[in-house]
Tab-separated table of C-alpha atoms in Angstrom:
chain	number	residue	atom	x	y	z
J	1104	UNK	CA	6.875	4.069	13.973
J	1105	UNK	CA	5.607	0.495	14.548
J	1106	UNK	CA	5.706	0.874	18.372
J	1107	UNK	CA	2.029	0.914	19.315
J	1108	UNK	CA	-0.350	-1.926	20.040
J	1109	UNK	CA	-3.468	-2.949	18.185
J	1110	UNK	CA	-5.868	-5.623	19.431
J	1111	UNK	CA	-3.183	-7.169	21.628
J	1112	UNK	CA	-0.650	-7.297	18.804
J	1113	UNK	CA	2.401	-5.096	19.209
J	1114	UNK	CA	3.724	-3.356	16.147
J	1115	UNK	CA	7.352	-4.243	15.535
J	1116	UNK	CA	10.300	-1.865	15.738
J	1117	UNK	CA	11.290	-1.027	12.154
J	1118	UNK	CA	14.614	-2.944	12.237
J	1119	UNK	CA	12.777	-6.108	13.396
J	1120	UNK	CA	10.055	-5.580	10.802
J	1121	UNK	CA	12.602	-5.300	7.977
J	1122	UNK	CA	14.603	-8.284	9.274
J	1123	UNK	CA	11.569	-10.587	9.389
J	1124	UNK	CA	10.376	-9.489	5.959
J	1125	UNK	CA	13.833	-9.992	4.482
J	1126	UNK	CA	13.147	-13.716	5.107
J	1127	UNK	CA	9.470	-14.110	4.130
J	1128	UNK	CA	6.832	-12.506	1.898
J	1129	UNK	CA	4.463	-9.980	3.449
J	1130	UNK	CA	0.660	-10.116	3.163
J	1131	UNK	CA	-1.075	-6.752	2.886
J	1132	UNK	CA	-4.459	-5.194	2.165
J	1133	UNK	CA	-4.949	-2.312	-0.289
J	1134	UNK	CA	-8.153	-0.279	-0.392
J	1135	UNK	CA	-9.783	0.729	-3.670
J	1136	UNK	CA	-12.156	3.677	-3.448
J	1137	UNK	CA	-13.661	4.995	-6.637
J	1138	UNK	CA	-16.500	7.391	-7.245
J	1139	UNK	CA	-17.623	10.002	-9.743
J	1140	UNK	CA	-14.540	11.947	-8.537
J	1141	UNK	CA	-12.180	9.189	-9.716
J	1142	UNK	CA	-9.831	6.823	-7.864
J	1143	UNK	CA	-8.590	7.747	-4.390
J	1144	UNK	CA	-4.804	7.618	-4.054
J	1145	UNK	CA	-2.485	8.695	-1.255
J	1146	UNK	CA	1.024	10.084	-1.664
J	1147	UNK	CA	3.580	8.262	0.488
J	1148	UNK	CA	5.356	10.402	3.070
J	1149	UNK	CA	7.632	7.544	4.214
J	1150	UNK	CA	10.097	5.218	2.540
J	1151	UNK	CA	10.067	3.079	0.543
J	1152	UNK	CA	8.821	4.922	-2.523
J	1153	UNK	CA	8.340	8.220	-0.703
J	1154	UNK	CA	6.554	10.737	-2.942
J	1155	UNK	CA	4.754	8.102	-5.029
J	1156	UNK	CA	0.978	7.754	-5.273
J	1157	UNK	CA	-0.533	4.430	-4.237
J	1158	UNK	CA	-3.683	2.798	-2.966
J	1159	UNK	CA	-4.132	3.187	0.787
J	1160	UNK	CA	-2.930	-0.048	2.381
J	1161	UNK	CA	-0.897	-1.853	4.963
J	1162	UNK	CA	0.338	-5.118	6.427
J	1163	UNK	CA	-2.120	-7.567	7.977
J	1164	UNK	CA	-1.177	-8.105	11.629
J	1165	UNK	CA	-0.742	-11.548	13.165
J	1166	UNK	CA	-4.047	-11.788	15.056
J	1167	UNK	CA	-6.221	-9.815	12.650
J	1168	UNK	CA	-9.029	-11.048	10.473
J	1169	UNK	CA	-9.260	-9.567	6.995
J	1170	UNK	CA	-12.210	-7.398	8.079
J	1171	UNK	CA	-10.304	-6.114	11.116
J	1172	UNK	CA	-7.271	-5.321	8.938
J	1173	UNK	CA	-9.437	-3.413	6.447
J	1174	UNK	CA	-11.004	-1.359	9.253
J	1175	UNK	CA	-7.641	-0.585	10.904
J	1176	UNK	CA	-5.954	0.306	7.606
J	1177	UNK	CA	-8.860	2.581	6.620
J	1178	UNK	CA	-8.597	4.434	9.931
J	1179	UNK	CA	-4.799	4.765	9.668
J	1180	UNK	CA	-4.594	5.650	5.988
J	1181	UNK	CA	-7.776	7.623	5.231
J	1182	UNK	CA	-9.153	8.384	8.722
J	1183	UNK	CA	-12.625	6.902	8.216
J	1184	UNK	CA	-14.570	3.692	8.628
J	1185	UNK	CA	-15.484	1.865	5.427
J	1186	UNK	CA	-18.047	-0.551	4.102
J	1187	UNK	CA	-16.514	-3.509	2.263
J	1188	UNK	CA	-17.876	-4.020	-1.256
J	1189	UNK	CA	-15.691	-7.001	-2.145
J	1190	UNK	CA	-12.355	-8.418	-3.216
J	1191	UNK	CA	-11.169	-6.774	-6.445
J	1192	UNK	CA	-7.899	-8.600	-7.077
J	1193	UNK	CA	-4.308	-9.186	-6.029
J	1194	UNK	CA	-1.211	-7.024	-6.505
J	1195	UNK	CA	2.274	-8.564	-6.299
J	1196	UNK	CA	4.716	-5.775	-5.559
J	1197	UNK	CA	8.396	-5.790	-6.504
J	1198	UNK	CA	11.279	-5.608	-4.020
J	1199	UNK	CA	11.482	-1.775	-4.307
J	1200	UNK	CA	7.956	-1.398	-2.948
J	1201	UNK	CA	8.751	-2.534	0.569
J	1202	UNK	CA	10.229	-5.153	2.834
J	1203	UNK	CA	8.981	-8.652	2.105
J	1204	UNK	CA	8.042	-7.966	-1.506
J	1205	UNK	CA	4.384	-7.496	-0.493
J	1206	UNK	CA	1.455	-9.445	-1.854
J	1207	UNK	CA	-1.684	-7.373	-1.441
J	1208	UNK	CA	-5.361	-8.297	-1.585
J	1209	UNK	CA	-7.191	-5.290	-3.029
J	1210	UNK	CA	-10.643	-4.684	-1.568
J	1211	UNK	CA	-13.132	-2.212	-2.985
J	1212	UNK	CA	-14.587	-0.199	-0.123
J	1213	UNK	CA	-16.924	2.766	0.372
J	1214	UNK	CA	-16.045	5.388	2.977
J	1215	UNK	CA	-18.553	6.143	5.739
J	1216	UNK	CA	-17.277	9.740	6.026
J	1217	UNK	CA	-15.174	11.733	3.532
J	1218	UNK	CA	-11.574	10.377	3.565
J	1219	UNK	CA	-8.835	12.495	5.145
J	1220	UNK	CA	-5.068	12.389	5.060
J	1221	UNK	CA	-3.643	9.670	7.331
J	1222	UNK	CA	-0.376	9.203	9.184
J	1223	UNK	CA	1.770	7.803	6.364
J	1224	UNK	CA	0.857	10.078	3.486
J	1225	UNK	CA	1.536	13.689	2.646
J	1226	UNK	CA	-1.523	14.078	0.421
J	1227	UNK	CA	-4.778	12.345	-0.491
J	1228	UNK	CA	-6.642	12.968	-3.750
J	1229	UNK	CA	-9.153	11.516	-6.201
J	1230	UNK	CA	-7.858	11.154	-9.769
J	1231	UNK	CA	-9.697	10.715	-13.050
J	1232	UNK	CA	-6.390	9.729	-14.697
J	1233	UNK	CA	-3.563	7.819	-13.034
J	1234	UNK	CA	-0.781	10.253	-12.078
J	1235	UNK	CA	2.734	9.762	-13.459
J	1236	UNK	CA	4.360	9.158	-10.045
J	1237	UNK	CA	2.188	6.130	-9.142
J	1238	UNK	CA	3.685	2.833	-7.994
J	1239	UNK	CA	4.069	0.727	-11.132
J	1240	UNK	CA	2.119	-2.260	-9.796
J	1241	UNK	CA	-0.765	-0.020	-8.716
J	1242	UNK	CA	-0.771	1.670	-12.126
J	1243	UNK	CA	-0.941	-1.727	-13.892
J	1244	UNK	CA	-3.678	-2.985	-11.555
J	1245	UNK	CA	-5.845	0.096	-12.132
J	1246	UNK	CA	-5.324	0.029	-15.906
J	1247	UNK	CA	-6.254	-3.655	-16.058
J	1248	UNK	CA	-9.180	-3.641	-13.636
J	1249	UNK	CA	-10.827	-0.268	-14.202
J	1250	UNK	CA	-10.457	0.166	-17.965
């Protein structure tokens, strides 16, 4: 993983990725989709935190704008284009949640087509209640911002 190119920016080999983010914090985007069906979460199929539910998201690449990152992450994680509603908040993840102790801007988005399972998750589902095996920071964010 991390070997392809996107908009002229090469993804890093995993060992380089983890080395760089052992030295600096990592800026990410998380996508918040909610409807009458609940909150959309994806179950991680890769480490770290494999098997945990989380908001679809990913690292912002060096040459990307926020809008480009949102579009790319939506295509990778939920296999659809999205319309951006707005910034919903910030999540600061702990060191267990990934290299670089990610800081994530959470954007509320609306899917253009029904979301599908992406490349880094084993399952995608809408929830009316937050499942037990959800990343702690995501659980706290949802409880605080959608109560």
